[in-house]
mmCIF file of C-alpha atoms in Angstrom:
data_model
loop_
_atom_site.group_PDB
_atom_site.id
_atom_site.type_symbol
_atom_site.label_atom_id
_atom_site.label_comp_id
_atom_site.label_asym_id
_atom_site.label_seq_id
_atom_site.Cartn_x
_atom_site.Cartn_y
_atom_site.Cartn_z
ATOM 1 C CA UNK A 1 -0.305 -0.019 0.066
ATOM 2 C CA UNK A 2 1.651 3.524 -0.975
ATOM 3 C CA UNK A 3 1.947 5.487 1.952
ATOM 4 C CA UNK A 4 3.443 9.571 1.938
ATOM 5 C CA UNK A 5 6.695 8.557 2.376
ATOM 6 C CA UNK A 6 6.986 5.147 0.491
ATOM 7 C CA UNK A 7 5.375 1.590 0.191
ATOM 8 C CA UNK A 8 4.177 -0.811 2.934
ATOM 9 C CA UNK A 9 3.760 -4.439 2.649
ATOM 10 C CA UNK A 10 0.256 -5.878 3.433
ATOM 11 C CA UNK A 11 0.545 -9.031 2.955
ATOM 12 C CA UNK A 12 2.706 -12.661 2.784
ATOM 13 C CA UNK A 13 4.203 -13.725 -0.623
ATOM 14 C CA UNK A 14 3.691 -16.470 -2.383
ATOM 15 C CA UNK A 15 5.738 -18.135 -5.486
ATOM 16 C CA UNK A 16 5.969 -21.922 -7.095
ATOM 17 C CA UNK A 17 9.911 -22.749 -5.662
ATOM 18 C CA UNK A 18 10.302 -25.334 -8.281
ATOM 19 C CA UNK A 19 9.777 -22.787 -11.231
ATOM 20 C CA UNK A 20 11.625 -20.280 -12.594
ATOM 21 C CA UNK A 21 13.816 -18.722 -15.481
ATOM 22 C CA UNK A 22 16.124 -21.660 -15.114
ATOM 23 C CA UNK A 23 13.100 -23.749 -15.839
ATOM 24 C CA UNK A 24 12.467 -21.814 -18.997
ATOM 25 C CA UNK A 25 16.006 -21.994 -20.077
ATOM 26 C CA UNK A 26 15.341 -25.841 -19.850
ATOM 27 C CA UNK A 27 12.246 -25.933 -21.593
ATOM 28 C CA UNK A 28 14.092 -24.225 -24.608
ATOM 29 C CA UNK A 29 16.871 -27.107 -24.172
ATOM 30 C CA UNK A 30 14.091 -29.602 -24.451
ATOM 31 C CA UNK A 31 12.469 -28.337 -27.672
ATOM 32 C CA UNK A 32 16.206 -28.419 -29.138
ATOM 33 C CA UNK A 33 17.075 -32.184 -27.964
ATOM 34 C CA UNK A 34 12.998 -32.833 -29.232
ATOM 35 C CA UNK A 35 14.383 -31.810 -32.794
ATOM 36 C CA UNK A 36 18.006 -33.510 -32.936
ATOM 37 C CA UNK A 37 17.928 -36.126 -29.619
ATOM 38 C CA UNK A 38 19.485 -36.324 -26.361
ATOM 39 C CA UNK A 39 22.797 -33.973 -26.698
ATOM 40 C CA UNK A 40 23.214 -34.022 -22.728
ATOM 41 C CA UNK A 41 23.614 -37.542 -22.333
ATOM 42 C CA UNK A 42 26.204 -38.578 -24.892
ATOM 43 C CA UNK A 43 28.620 -36.067 -23.217
ATOM 44 C CA UNK A 44 30.780 -37.333 -20.485
ATOM 45 C CA UNK A 45 31.267 -35.038 -17.514
ATOM 46 C CA UNK A 46 35.614 -35.780 -18.340
ATOM 47 C CA UNK A 47 34.964 -34.900 -21.788
ATOM 48 C CA UNK A 48 35.766 -31.160 -21.157
ATOM 49 C CA UNK A 49 35.367 -30.007 -25.131
ATOM 50 C CA UNK A 50 31.907 -31.944 -25.013
ATOM 51 C CA UNK A 51 30.986 -29.979 -21.377
ATOM 52 C CA UNK A 52 32.259 -26.549 -22.975
ATOM 53 C CA UNK A 53 29.745 -27.191 -26.427
ATOM 54 C CA UNK A 54 27.052 -27.681 -23.952
ATOM 55 C CA UNK A 55 27.753 -24.887 -21.754
ATOM 56 C CA UNK A 56 27.361 -22.754 -25.348
ATOM 57 C CA UNK A 57 24.278 -24.305 -26.366
ATOM 58 C CA UNK A 58 22.942 -23.848 -22.485
ATOM 59 C CA UNK A 59 24.035 -20.263 -23.141
ATOM 60 C CA UNK A 60 22.289 -20.200 -26.700
ATOM 61 C CA UNK A 61 18.752 -21.236 -25.471
ATOM 62 C CA UNK A 62 18.577 -18.895 -22.584
ATOM 63 C CA UNK A 63 19.474 -15.943 -25.090
ATOM 64 C CA UNK A 64 16.391 -17.695 -27.587
ATOM 65 C CA UNK A 65 14.639 -17.571 -24.380
ATOM 66 C CA UNK A 66 15.115 -14.006 -24.137
ATOM 67 C CA UNK A 67 14.443 -12.729 -27.862
ATOM 68 C CA UNK A 68 11.092 -14.535 -27.623
ATOM 69 C CA UNK A 69 10.252 -11.562 -25.461
ATOM 70 C CA UNK A 70 10.589 -9.391 -28.701
ATOM 71 C CA UNK A 71 9.720 -11.493 -31.551
ATOM 72 C CA UNK A 72 8.412 -14.398 -32.303
ATOM 73 C CA UNK A 73 10.927 -16.686 -33.910
ATOM 74 C CA UNK A 74 14.946 -17.322 -33.543
ATOM 75 C CA UNK A 75 17.146 -19.841 -34.165
ATOM 76 C CA UNK A 76 19.572 -21.211 -31.916
ATOM 77 C CA UNK A 77 22.825 -22.287 -33.399
ATOM 78 C CA UNK A 78 23.713 -26.107 -32.074
ATOM 79 C CA UNK A 79 27.819 -27.402 -32.283
ATOM 80 C CA UNK A 80 28.176 -29.944 -29.916
ATOM 81 C CA UNK A 81 30.579 -32.897 -30.892
ATOM 82 C CA UNK A 82 27.815 -35.615 -31.907
ATOM 83 C CA UNK A 83 25.780 -32.823 -34.033
ATOM 84 C CA UNK A 84 26.089 -29.433 -35.538
ATOM 85 C CA UNK A 85 23.499 -27.203 -37.000
ATOM 86 C CA UNK A 86 20.809 -25.196 -36.266
ATOM 87 C CA UNK A 87 16.889 -25.251 -34.247
ATOM 88 C CA UNK A 88 14.333 -22.705 -34.889
ATOM 89 C CA UNK A 89 12.148 -22.118 -32.069
ATOM 90 C CA UNK A 90 8.930 -19.860 -32.113
ATOM 91 C CA UNK A 91 7.560 -17.629 -29.281
ATOM 92 C CA UNK A 92 4.199 -20.511 -29.478
ATOM 93 C CA UNK A 93 6.762 -23.738 -28.982
ATOM 94 C CA UNK A 94 7.334 -21.865 -25.908
ATOM 95 C CA UNK A 95 4.532 -20.578 -24.567
ATOM 96 C CA UNK A 96 3.163 -24.642 -25.226
ATOM 97 C CA UNK A 97 5.554 -25.858 -23.527
ATOM 98 C CA UNK A 98 5.484 -23.376 -20.156
ATOM 99 C CA UNK A 99 1.868 -22.082 -20.410
ATOM 100 C CA UNK A 100 0.430 -24.293 -17.770
ATOM 101 C CA UNK A 101 3.284 -23.051 -15.293
ATOM 102 C CA UNK A 102 2.337 -19.692 -15.919
ATOM 103 C CA UNK A 103 -1.017 -19.988 -15.414
ATOM 104 C CA UNK A 104 -0.447 -21.728 -11.840
ATOM 105 C CA UNK A 105 1.772 -18.991 -11.169
ATOM 106 C CA UNK A 106 -0.662 -16.278 -12.109
ATOM 107 C CA UNK A 107 -3.561 -18.282 -9.935
ATOM 108 C CA UNK A 108 -1.237 -17.341 -6.812
ATOM 109 C CA UNK A 109 -2.407 -13.502 -7.374
ATOM 110 C CA UNK A 110 -5.869 -13.806 -6.623
ATOM 111 C CA UNK A 111 -5.194 -15.926 -3.083
ATOM 112 C CA UNK A 112 -2.133 -13.284 -2.226
ATOM 113 C CA UNK A 113 -4.603 -10.437 -2.598
ATOM 114 C CA UNK A 114 -7.382 -12.451 -0.512
ATOM 115 C CA UNK A 115 -5.390 -13.340 2.192
ATOM 116 C CA UNK A 116 -4.076 -9.741 2.756
ATOM 117 C CA UNK A 117 -7.546 -8.905 3.366
ATOM 118 C CA UNK A 118 -8.699 -7.541 -0.173
ATOM 119 C CA UNK A 119 -10.327 -7.836 -3.022
ATOM 120 C CA UNK A 120 -8.989 -7.735 -6.284
ATOM 121 C CA UNK A 121 -11.037 -4.152 -6.947
ATOM 122 C CA UNK A 122 -8.989 -3.086 -4.012
ATOM 123 C CA UNK A 123 -5.788 -3.564 -6.036
ATOM 124 C CA UNK A 124 -5.217 -1.095 -9.003
ATOM 125 C CA UNK A 125 -2.320 -2.401 -10.988
ATOM 126 C CA UNK A 126 0.143 -5.554 -10.911
ATOM 127 C CA UNK A 127 3.826 -4.792 -10.996
ATOM 128 C CA UNK A 128 5.614 -7.562 -12.194
ATOM 129 C CA UNK A 129 9.422 -7.731 -11.767
ATOM 130 C CA UNK A 130 12.201 -9.990 -12.441
ATOM 131 C CA UNK A 131 13.603 -10.813 -15.957
ATOM 132 C CA UNK A 132 10.782 -14.258 -16.184
ATOM 133 C CA UNK A 133 8.180 -10.694 -16.554
ATOM 134 C CA UNK A 134 9.375 -10.113 -19.776
ATOM 135 C CA UNK A 135 8.074 -12.946 -21.357
ATOM 136 C CA UNK A 136 4.270 -11.469 -22.980
ATOM 137 C CA UNK A 137 2.336 -14.979 -21.715
ATOM 138 C CA UNK A 138 2.507 -13.690 -18.551
ATOM 139 C CA UNK A 139 1.279 -10.412 -18.450
ATOM 140 C CA UNK A 140 -1.305 -11.492 -20.834
ATOM 141 C CA UNK A 141 -2.589 -14.232 -18.384
ATOM 142 C CA UNK A 142 -2.181 -11.860 -15.586
ATOM 143 C CA UNK A 143 -4.526 -8.973 -17.440
ATOM 144 C CA UNK A 144 -7.287 -11.995 -18.570
ATOM 145 C CA UNK A 145 -7.574 -13.546 -15.035
ATOM 146 C CA UNK A 146 -7.421 -10.894 -12.929
ATOM 147 C CA UNK A 147 -8.352 -7.694 -14.941
ATOM 148 C CA UNK A 148 -5.483 -5.558 -13.381
ATOM 149 C CA UNK A 149 -3.432 -3.300 -15.797
ATOM 150 C CA UNK A 150 0.252 -4.367 -15.695
ATOM 151 C CA UNK A 151 2.787 -1.848 -14.795
ATOM 152 C CA UNK A 152 6.731 -3.320 -15.940
ATOM 153 C CA UNK A 153 9.465 -1.760 -15.042
ATOM 154 C CA UNK A 154 12.089 -1.096 -18.378
ATOM 155 C CA UNK A 155 14.708 -3.787 -16.517
ATOM 156 C CA UNK A 156 12.502 -5.948 -14.704
ATOM 157 C CA UNK A 157 15.038 -8.402 -13.865
ATOM 158 C CA UNK A 158 17.024 -5.200 -11.988
ATOM 159 C CA UNK A 159 14.661 -3.926 -10.021
ATOM 160 C CA UNK A 160 14.174 -6.120 -7.124
ATOM 161 C CA UNK A 161 18.197 -5.763 -6.320
ATOM 162 C CA UNK A 162 17.881 -2.100 -6.955
ATOM 163 C CA UNK A 163 14.666 -1.801 -4.573
ATOM 164 C CA UNK A 164 16.613 -3.404 -2.002
ATOM 165 C CA UNK A 165 19.538 -1.642 -1.932
ATOM 166 C CA UNK A 166 17.613 1.608 -1.573
ATOM 167 C CA UNK A 167 16.268 0.433 1.355
ATOM 168 C CA UNK A 168 19.387 -0.842 3.133
ATOM 169 C CA UNK A 169 20.333 2.749 2.095
ATOM 170 C CA UNK A 170 17.529 4.707 4.072
ATOM 171 C CA UNK A 171 17.491 2.217 6.930
ATOM 172 C CA UNK A 172 21.139 1.518 6.936
ATOM 173 C CA UNK A 173 21.921 1.055 10.694
ATOM 174 C CA UNK A 174 24.250 4.297 12.696
ATOM 175 C CA UNK A 175 27.438 2.728 13.304
ATOM 176 C CA UNK A 176 27.775 1.912 16.709
ATOM 177 C CA UNK A 177 30.639 2.379 19.416
ATOM 178 C CA UNK A 178 33.694 1.286 19.301
ATOM 179 C CA UNK A 179 33.952 -1.512 22.085
ATOM 180 C CA UNK A 180 38.046 -2.046 22.918
ATOM 181 C CA UNK A 181 38.956 -5.987 23.460
ATOM 182 C CA UNK A 182 39.229 -7.380 27.079
ATOM 183 C CA UNK A 183 42.226 -6.516 28.832
ATOM 184 C CA UNK A 184 43.376 -10.476 28.832
ATOM 185 C CA UNK A 185 43.376 -10.048 25.600
ATOM 186 C CA UNK A 186 46.014 -7.957 25.185
ATOM 187 C CA UNK A 187 49.803 -9.378 25.010
ATOM 188 C CA UNK A 188 51.534 -8.554 28.135
ATOM 189 C CA UNK A 189 53.711 -4.986 27.974
ATOM 190 C CA UNK A 190 56.847 -6.731 28.302
ATOM 191 C CA UNK A 191 56.029 -9.405 25.771
ATOM 192 C CA UNK A 192 55.889 -6.336 23.075
ATOM 193 C CA UNK A 193 58.928 -5.641 21.048
ATOM 194 C CA UNK A 194 61.235 -2.681 21.549
ATOM 195 C CA UNK A 195 59.586 0.374 19.636
ATOM 196 C CA UNK A 196 62.820 2.483 20.418
ATOM 197 C CA UNK A 197 65.516 0.738 18.567
ATOM 198 C CA UNK A 198 66.837 1.319 15.829
ATOM 199 C CA UNK A 199 66.954 -1.119 12.990
ATOM 200 C CA UNK A 200 70.243 -1.480 11.248
ATOM 201 C CA UNK A 201 70.867 0.104 7.488
ATOM 202 C CA UNK A 202 69.424 -1.773 4.678
ATOM 203 C CA UNK A 203 72.335 -2.977 2.647
ATOM 204 C CA UNK A 204 72.454 -1.720 -1.053
ATOM 205 C CA UNK A 205 71.098 -3.579 -3.153
ATOM 206 C CA UNK A 206 72.698 -5.813 -5.848
ATOM 207 C CA UNK A 207 74.526 -3.779 -9.063
ATOM 208 C CA UNK A 208 74.368 -0.475 -6.844
ATOM 209 C CA UNK A 209 77.788 0.614 -6.640
ATOM 210 C CA UNK A 210 77.588 0.489 -10.805
ATOM 211 C CA UNK A 211 74.644 2.156 -11.121
ATOM 212 C CA UNK A 212 76.131 5.190 -8.304
ATOM 213 C CA UNK A 213 79.414 4.670 -9.942
ATOM 214 C CA UNK A 214 77.634 5.262 -12.986
ATOM 215 C CA UNK A 215 75.914 8.454 -12.267
ATOM 216 C CA UNK A 216 79.495 10.421 -10.728
ATOM 217 C CA UNK A 217 79.281 13.948 -11.865
ATOM 218 C CA UNK A 218 80.070 14.360 -15.271
ATOM 219 C CA UNK A 219 83.480 16.121 -16.286
ATOM 220 C CA UNK A 220 83.637 20.301 -16.198
ATOM 221 C CA UNK A 221 82.514 21.377 -19.687
ATOM 222 C CA UNK A 222 85.489 23.416 -21.201
ATOM 223 C CA UNK A 223 85.587 27.035 -21.019
ATOM 224 C CA UNK A 224 84.165 29.170 -23.208
ATOM 225 C CA UNK A 225 86.157 31.393 -25.104
ATOM 226 C CA UNK A 226 86.726 34.957 -24.865
ATOM 227 C CA UNK A 227 84.607 37.232 -27.105
ATOM 228 C CA UNK A 228 85.083 39.342 -29.640
ATOM 229 C CA UNK A 229 85.073 42.783 -27.871
ATOM 230 C CA UNK A 230 84.106 43.797 -31.035
ATOM 231 C CA UNK A 231 81.332 42.134 -31.573
ATOM 232 C CA UNK A 232 79.855 42.761 -28.112
ATOM 233 C CA UNK A 233 80.612 46.209 -27.560
ATOM 234 C CA UNK A 234 78.375 47.964 -26.026
ATOM 235 C CA UNK A 235 77.652 50.022 -29.085
ATOM 236 C CA UNK A 236 74.545 52.375 -29.878
ATOM 237 C CA UNK A 237 72.079 49.913 -31.581
ATOM 238 C CA UNK A 238 73.660 46.941 -30.741
ATOM 239 C CA UNK A 239 72.627 43.639 -28.892
ATOM 240 C CA UNK A 240 73.991 45.082 -25.470
ATOM 241 C CA UNK A 241 71.309 47.909 -26.161
ATOM 242 C CA UNK A 242 68.610 45.653 -27.001
ATOM 243 C CA UNK A 243 69.326 43.311 -23.864
ATOM 244 C CA UNK A 244 69.923 46.554 -21.525
ATOM 245 C CA UNK A 245 66.327 47.870 -22.590
#
């Protein structure tokens, strides 16, 4: 509920602990394997090249999931030891795979509202957060089953972490007084090393003598010849007159 200083939490959250973004990634991977066969089982844990290829494939599946939030079809590059190629996936393919679980998540909304002592007409908007809130089917199901308009942050995957950071900054506890350690935890005075002793001088580094010798004062410059009085004389209009000015 909105207050003068922010928002108050008036209900208890609910969730599906066994369903999240990684499960959507797994649904994309399952689609790939339905097209080209089981590629995971054929790679041993000791096969470093194969495991690296699997990691790249799973990353490609995650990128495909994210792309399907804005496009209707994308292609997943497959490059594992036993097969290479491309697998196309559409938004409809993904929604058929995860639609039932998304509907379960949306059904929690009405229960959370009721547990807070409210009815759906008392709620103004549904704020969706988290990376999976980019899935178009999720917003469509919320509006369809609750009648609530959707409000989403431009970067929903950062909403929770940014809010937590702001909350921590506002409610940061003041630093308490410094508590000294107990007396018995300190070493005895006679056990401490003397601090007035002068440490011995450090030996010069190896190669320092030749270096210092090379930095000796350079030989004196040769004496300059005595200038010709006829040239440097202080005649009117000469160099001496300009310098004096």
